PDB file of C-alpha atoms in Angstrom:
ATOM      1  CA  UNK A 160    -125.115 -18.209 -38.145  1.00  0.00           C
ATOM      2  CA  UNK A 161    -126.532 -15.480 -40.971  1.00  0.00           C
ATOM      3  CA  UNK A 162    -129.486 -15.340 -38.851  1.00  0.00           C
ATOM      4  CA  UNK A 163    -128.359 -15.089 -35.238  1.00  0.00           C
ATOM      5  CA  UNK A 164    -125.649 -12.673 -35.987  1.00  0.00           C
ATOM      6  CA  UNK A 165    -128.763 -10.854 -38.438  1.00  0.00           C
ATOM      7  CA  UNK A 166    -130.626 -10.884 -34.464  1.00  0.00           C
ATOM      8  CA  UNK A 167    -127.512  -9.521 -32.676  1.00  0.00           C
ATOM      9  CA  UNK A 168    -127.326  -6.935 -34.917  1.00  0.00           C
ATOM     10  CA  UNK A 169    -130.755  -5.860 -34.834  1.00  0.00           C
ATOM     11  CA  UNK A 170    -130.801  -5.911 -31.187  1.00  0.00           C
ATOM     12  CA  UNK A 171    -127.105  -3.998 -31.263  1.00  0.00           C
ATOM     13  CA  UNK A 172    -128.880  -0.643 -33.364  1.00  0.00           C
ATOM     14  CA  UNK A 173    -132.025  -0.833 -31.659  1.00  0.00           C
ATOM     15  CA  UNK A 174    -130.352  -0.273 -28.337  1.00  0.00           C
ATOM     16  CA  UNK A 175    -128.177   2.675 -29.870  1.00  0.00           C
ATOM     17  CA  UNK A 176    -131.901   4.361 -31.408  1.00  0.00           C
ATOM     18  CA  UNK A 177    -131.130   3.049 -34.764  1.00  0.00           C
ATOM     19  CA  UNK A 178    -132.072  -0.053 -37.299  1.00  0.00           C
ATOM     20  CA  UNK A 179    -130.869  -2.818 -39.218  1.00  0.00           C
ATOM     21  CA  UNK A 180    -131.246  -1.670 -43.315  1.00  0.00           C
ATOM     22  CA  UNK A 181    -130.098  -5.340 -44.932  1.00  0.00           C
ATOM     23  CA  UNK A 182    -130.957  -7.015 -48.201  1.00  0.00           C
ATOM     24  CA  UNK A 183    -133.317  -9.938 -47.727  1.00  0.00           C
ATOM     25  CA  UNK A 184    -131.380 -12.646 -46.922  1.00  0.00           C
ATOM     26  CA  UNK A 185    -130.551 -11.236 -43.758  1.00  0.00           C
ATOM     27  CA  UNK A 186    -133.481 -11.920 -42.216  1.00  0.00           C
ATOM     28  CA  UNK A 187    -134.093 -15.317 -43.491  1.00  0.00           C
ATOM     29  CA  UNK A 188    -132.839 -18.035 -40.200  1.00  0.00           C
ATOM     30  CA  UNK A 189    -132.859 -21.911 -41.512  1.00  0.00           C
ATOM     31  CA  UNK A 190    -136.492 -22.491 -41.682  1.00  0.00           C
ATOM     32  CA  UNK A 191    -137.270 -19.300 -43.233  1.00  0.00           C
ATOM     33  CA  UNK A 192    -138.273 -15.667 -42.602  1.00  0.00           C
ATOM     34  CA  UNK A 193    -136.793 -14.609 -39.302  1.00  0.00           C
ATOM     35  CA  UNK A 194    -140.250 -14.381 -36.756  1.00  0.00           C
ATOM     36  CA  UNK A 195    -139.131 -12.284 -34.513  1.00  0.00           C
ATOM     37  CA  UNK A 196    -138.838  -8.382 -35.783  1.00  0.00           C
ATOM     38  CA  UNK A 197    -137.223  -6.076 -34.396  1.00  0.00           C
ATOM     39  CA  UNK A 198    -138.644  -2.586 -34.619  1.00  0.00           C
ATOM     40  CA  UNK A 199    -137.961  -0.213 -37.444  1.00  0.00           C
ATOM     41  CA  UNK A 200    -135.857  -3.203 -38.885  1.00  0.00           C
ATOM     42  CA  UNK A 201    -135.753  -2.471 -42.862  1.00  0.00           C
ATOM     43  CA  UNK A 202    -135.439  -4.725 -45.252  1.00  0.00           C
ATOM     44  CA  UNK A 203    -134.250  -4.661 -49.040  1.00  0.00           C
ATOM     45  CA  UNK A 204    -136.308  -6.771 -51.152  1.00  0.00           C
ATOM     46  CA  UNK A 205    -133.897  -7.376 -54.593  1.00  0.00           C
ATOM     47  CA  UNK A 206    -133.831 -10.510 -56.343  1.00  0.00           C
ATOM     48  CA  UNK A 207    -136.098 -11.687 -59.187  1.00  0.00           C
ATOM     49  CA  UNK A 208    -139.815 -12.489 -57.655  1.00  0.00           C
ATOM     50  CA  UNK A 209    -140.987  -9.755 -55.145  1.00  0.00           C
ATOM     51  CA  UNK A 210    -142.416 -12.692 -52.936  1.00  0.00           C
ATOM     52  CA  UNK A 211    -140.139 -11.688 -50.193  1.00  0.00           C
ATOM     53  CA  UNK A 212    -141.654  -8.546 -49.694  1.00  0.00           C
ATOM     54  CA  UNK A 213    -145.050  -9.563 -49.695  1.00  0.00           C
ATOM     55  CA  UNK A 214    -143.401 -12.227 -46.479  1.00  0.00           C
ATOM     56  CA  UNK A 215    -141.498  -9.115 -44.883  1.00  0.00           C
ATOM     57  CA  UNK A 216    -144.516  -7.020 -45.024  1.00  0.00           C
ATOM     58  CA  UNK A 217    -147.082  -9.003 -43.727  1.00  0.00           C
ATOM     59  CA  UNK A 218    -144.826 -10.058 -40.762  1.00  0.00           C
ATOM     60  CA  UNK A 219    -143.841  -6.764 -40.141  1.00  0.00           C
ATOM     61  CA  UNK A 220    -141.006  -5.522 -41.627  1.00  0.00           C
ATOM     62  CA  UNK A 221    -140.644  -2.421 -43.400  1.00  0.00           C
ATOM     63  CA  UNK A 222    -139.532  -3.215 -46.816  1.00  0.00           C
ATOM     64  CA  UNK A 223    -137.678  -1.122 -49.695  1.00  0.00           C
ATOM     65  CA  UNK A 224    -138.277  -2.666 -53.112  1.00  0.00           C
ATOM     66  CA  UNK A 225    -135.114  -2.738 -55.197  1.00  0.00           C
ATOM     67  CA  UNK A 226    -136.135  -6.090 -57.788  1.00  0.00           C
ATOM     68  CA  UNK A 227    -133.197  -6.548 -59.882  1.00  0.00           C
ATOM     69  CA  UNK A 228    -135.131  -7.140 -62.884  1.00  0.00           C
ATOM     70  CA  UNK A 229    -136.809  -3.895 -62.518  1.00  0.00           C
ATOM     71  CA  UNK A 230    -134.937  -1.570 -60.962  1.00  0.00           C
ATOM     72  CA  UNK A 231    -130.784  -2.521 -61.480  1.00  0.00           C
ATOM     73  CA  UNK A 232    -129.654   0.154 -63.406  1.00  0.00           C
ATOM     74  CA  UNK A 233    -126.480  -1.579 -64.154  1.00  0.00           C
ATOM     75  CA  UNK A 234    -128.532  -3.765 -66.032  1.00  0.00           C
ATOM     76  CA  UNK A 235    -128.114  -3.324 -70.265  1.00  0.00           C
ATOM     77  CA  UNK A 236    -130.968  -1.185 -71.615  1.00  0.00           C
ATOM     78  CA  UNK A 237    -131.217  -3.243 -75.303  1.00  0.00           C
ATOM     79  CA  UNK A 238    -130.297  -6.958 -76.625  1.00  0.00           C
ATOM     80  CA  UNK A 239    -127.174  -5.241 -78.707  1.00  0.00           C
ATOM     81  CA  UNK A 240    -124.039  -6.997 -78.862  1.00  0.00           C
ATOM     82  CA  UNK A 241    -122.937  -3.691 -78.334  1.00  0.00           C
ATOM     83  CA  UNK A 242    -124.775  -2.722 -75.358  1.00  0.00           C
ATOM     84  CA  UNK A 243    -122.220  -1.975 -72.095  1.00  0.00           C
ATOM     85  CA  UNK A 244    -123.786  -3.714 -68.729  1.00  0.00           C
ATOM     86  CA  UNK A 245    -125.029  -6.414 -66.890  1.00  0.00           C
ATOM     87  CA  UNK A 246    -127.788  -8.969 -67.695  1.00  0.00           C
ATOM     88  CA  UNK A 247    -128.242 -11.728 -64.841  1.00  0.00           C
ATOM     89  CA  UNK A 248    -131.678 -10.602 -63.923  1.00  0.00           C
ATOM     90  CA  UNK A 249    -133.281  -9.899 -67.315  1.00  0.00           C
ATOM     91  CA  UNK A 250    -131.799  -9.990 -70.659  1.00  0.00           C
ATOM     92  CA  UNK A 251    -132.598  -5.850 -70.867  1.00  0.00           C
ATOM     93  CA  UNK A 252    -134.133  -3.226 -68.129  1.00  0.00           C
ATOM     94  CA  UNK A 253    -135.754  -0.675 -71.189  1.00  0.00           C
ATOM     95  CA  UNK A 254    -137.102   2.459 -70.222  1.00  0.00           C
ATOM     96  CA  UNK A 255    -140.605   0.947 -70.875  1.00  0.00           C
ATOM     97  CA  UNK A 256    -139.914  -1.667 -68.575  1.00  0.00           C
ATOM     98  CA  UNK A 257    -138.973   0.500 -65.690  1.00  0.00           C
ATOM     99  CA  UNK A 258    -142.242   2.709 -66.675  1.00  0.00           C
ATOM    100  CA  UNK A 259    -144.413  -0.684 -66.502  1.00  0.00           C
ATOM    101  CA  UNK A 260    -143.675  -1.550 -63.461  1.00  0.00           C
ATOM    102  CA  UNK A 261    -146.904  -1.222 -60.908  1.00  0.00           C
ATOM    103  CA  UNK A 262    -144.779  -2.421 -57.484  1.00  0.00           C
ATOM    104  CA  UNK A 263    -148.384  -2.409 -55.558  1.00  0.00           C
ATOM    105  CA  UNK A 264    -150.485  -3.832 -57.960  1.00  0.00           C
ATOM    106  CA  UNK A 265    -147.937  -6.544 -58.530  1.00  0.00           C
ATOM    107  CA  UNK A 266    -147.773  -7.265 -54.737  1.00  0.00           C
ATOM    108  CA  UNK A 267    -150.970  -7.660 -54.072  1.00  0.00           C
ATOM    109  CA  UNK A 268    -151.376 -10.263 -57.156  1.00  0.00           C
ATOM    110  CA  UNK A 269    -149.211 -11.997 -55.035  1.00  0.00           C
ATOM    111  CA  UNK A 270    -150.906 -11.994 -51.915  1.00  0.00           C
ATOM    112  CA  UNK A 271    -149.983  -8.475 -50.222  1.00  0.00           C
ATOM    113  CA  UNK A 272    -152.764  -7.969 -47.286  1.00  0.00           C
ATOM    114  CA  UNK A 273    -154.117  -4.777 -47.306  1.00  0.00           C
ATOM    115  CA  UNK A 274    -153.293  -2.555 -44.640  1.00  0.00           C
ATOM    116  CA  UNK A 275    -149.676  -3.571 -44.742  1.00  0.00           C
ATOM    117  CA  UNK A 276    -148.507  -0.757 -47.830  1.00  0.00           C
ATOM    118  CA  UNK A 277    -147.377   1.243 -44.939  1.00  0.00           C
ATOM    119  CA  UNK A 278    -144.712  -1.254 -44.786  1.00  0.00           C
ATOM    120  CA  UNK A 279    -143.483  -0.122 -48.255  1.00  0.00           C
ATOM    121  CA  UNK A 280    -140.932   2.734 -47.782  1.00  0.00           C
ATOM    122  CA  UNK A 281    -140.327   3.010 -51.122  1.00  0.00           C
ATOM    123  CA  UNK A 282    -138.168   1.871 -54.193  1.00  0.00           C
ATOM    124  CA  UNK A 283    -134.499   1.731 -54.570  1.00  0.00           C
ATOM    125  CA  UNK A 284    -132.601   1.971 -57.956  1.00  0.00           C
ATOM    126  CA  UNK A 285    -129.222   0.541 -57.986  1.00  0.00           C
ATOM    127  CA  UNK A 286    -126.219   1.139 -60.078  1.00  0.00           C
ATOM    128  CA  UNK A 287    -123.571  -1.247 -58.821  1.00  0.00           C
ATOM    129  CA  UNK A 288    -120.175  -0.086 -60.428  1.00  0.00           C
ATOM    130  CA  UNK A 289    -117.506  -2.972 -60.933  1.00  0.00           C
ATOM    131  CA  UNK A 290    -118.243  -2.765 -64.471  1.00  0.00           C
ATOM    132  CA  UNK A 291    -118.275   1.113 -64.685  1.00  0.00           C
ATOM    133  CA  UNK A 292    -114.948   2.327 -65.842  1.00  0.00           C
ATOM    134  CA  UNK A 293    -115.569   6.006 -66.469  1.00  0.00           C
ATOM    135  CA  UNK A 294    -118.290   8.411 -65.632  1.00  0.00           C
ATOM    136  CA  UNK A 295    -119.694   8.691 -69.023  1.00  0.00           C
ATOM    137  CA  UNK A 296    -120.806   5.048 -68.594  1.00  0.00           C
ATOM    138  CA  UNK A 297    -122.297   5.535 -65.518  1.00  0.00           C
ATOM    139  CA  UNK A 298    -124.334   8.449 -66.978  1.00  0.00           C
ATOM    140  CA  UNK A 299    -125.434   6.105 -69.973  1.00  0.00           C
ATOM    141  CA  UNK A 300    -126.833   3.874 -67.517  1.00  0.00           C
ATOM    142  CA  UNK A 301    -128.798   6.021 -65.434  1.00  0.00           C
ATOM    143  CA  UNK A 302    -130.576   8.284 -67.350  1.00  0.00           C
ATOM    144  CA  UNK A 303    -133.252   8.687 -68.514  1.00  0.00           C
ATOM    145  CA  UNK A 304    -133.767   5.062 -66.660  1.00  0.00           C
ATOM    146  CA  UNK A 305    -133.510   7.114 -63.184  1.00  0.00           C
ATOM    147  CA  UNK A 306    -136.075   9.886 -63.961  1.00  0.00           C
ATOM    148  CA  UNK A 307    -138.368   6.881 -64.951  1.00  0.00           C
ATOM    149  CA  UNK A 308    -137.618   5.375 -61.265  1.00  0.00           C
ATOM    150  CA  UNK A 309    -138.707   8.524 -59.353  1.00  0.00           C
ATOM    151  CA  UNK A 310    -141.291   8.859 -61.373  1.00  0.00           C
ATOM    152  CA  UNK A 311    -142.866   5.531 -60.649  1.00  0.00           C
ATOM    153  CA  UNK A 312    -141.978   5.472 -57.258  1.00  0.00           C
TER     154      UNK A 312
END
């Protein structure tokens, strides 16, 4: 159902000069990666192994990389018992880590064809707020992590 009503929708904002921007599992159907793409379609590659965007790419989907465990801001920036944020993806996103990360040298190790980095729009940091409960928090988790995002991307 995900995947057909992933289709409609495509079809829906292509007809009205626009495109589907989803996270990744909208363009999985059941026996995988959705074949048929739909142009200017955009997907956002986020969870833990970038192996989804290396798929998206090389069957033509743009592709924004977002991976949780390097680019969630949300995400605690030390192991402190103290530390305020999230750690599902990685037990801490440091500034070095963010810094670290190569996004096309680590897709090609995983089999990104060349040719298909036009297919990378770019990178996407994400601060997801149901744990944010005042702006001085949210502040503490961006920066300087943010600066370290543009400058990588």
């Amino acid at each position: 159902l995900k995947a057909f009503l992933a289709q409609w929708l495509q079809n829906f904002l292509v007809q009205r000069g626009t495109r589907l921007l989803g996270w990744e599992e909208a363009f999985y159907a059941a026996n995988g990666l959705l074949s048929e793409v739909r142009p200017r379609s955009v997907a956002f590659a986020w969870k833990e192994d970038e192996r989804f965007a290396v798929h998206a790419a090389s069957a033509g989907f743009d592709v924004v990389l977002c991976p949780a465990h390097f680019l969630y801001l949300d995400h605690v920036q030390t192991v402190d018992f103290e530390e305020r944020g999230l750690y599902w993806a990685t037990t801490e996103l440091p500034l070095e880590r963010i810094y670290a990360y190569e996004p096309i040298d680590r897709l090609r190790s995983m089999g990104l064809p060349l040719g298909t980095e036009e297919r990378l729009l770019g990178l996407a940091a994400n601060l997801w707020s149901e744990t944010v409960v005042e702006p001085s928090l949210a502040e503490e988790l961006l920066f300087p992590r943010l600066l370290a995002v543009a400058e990588v991307a």
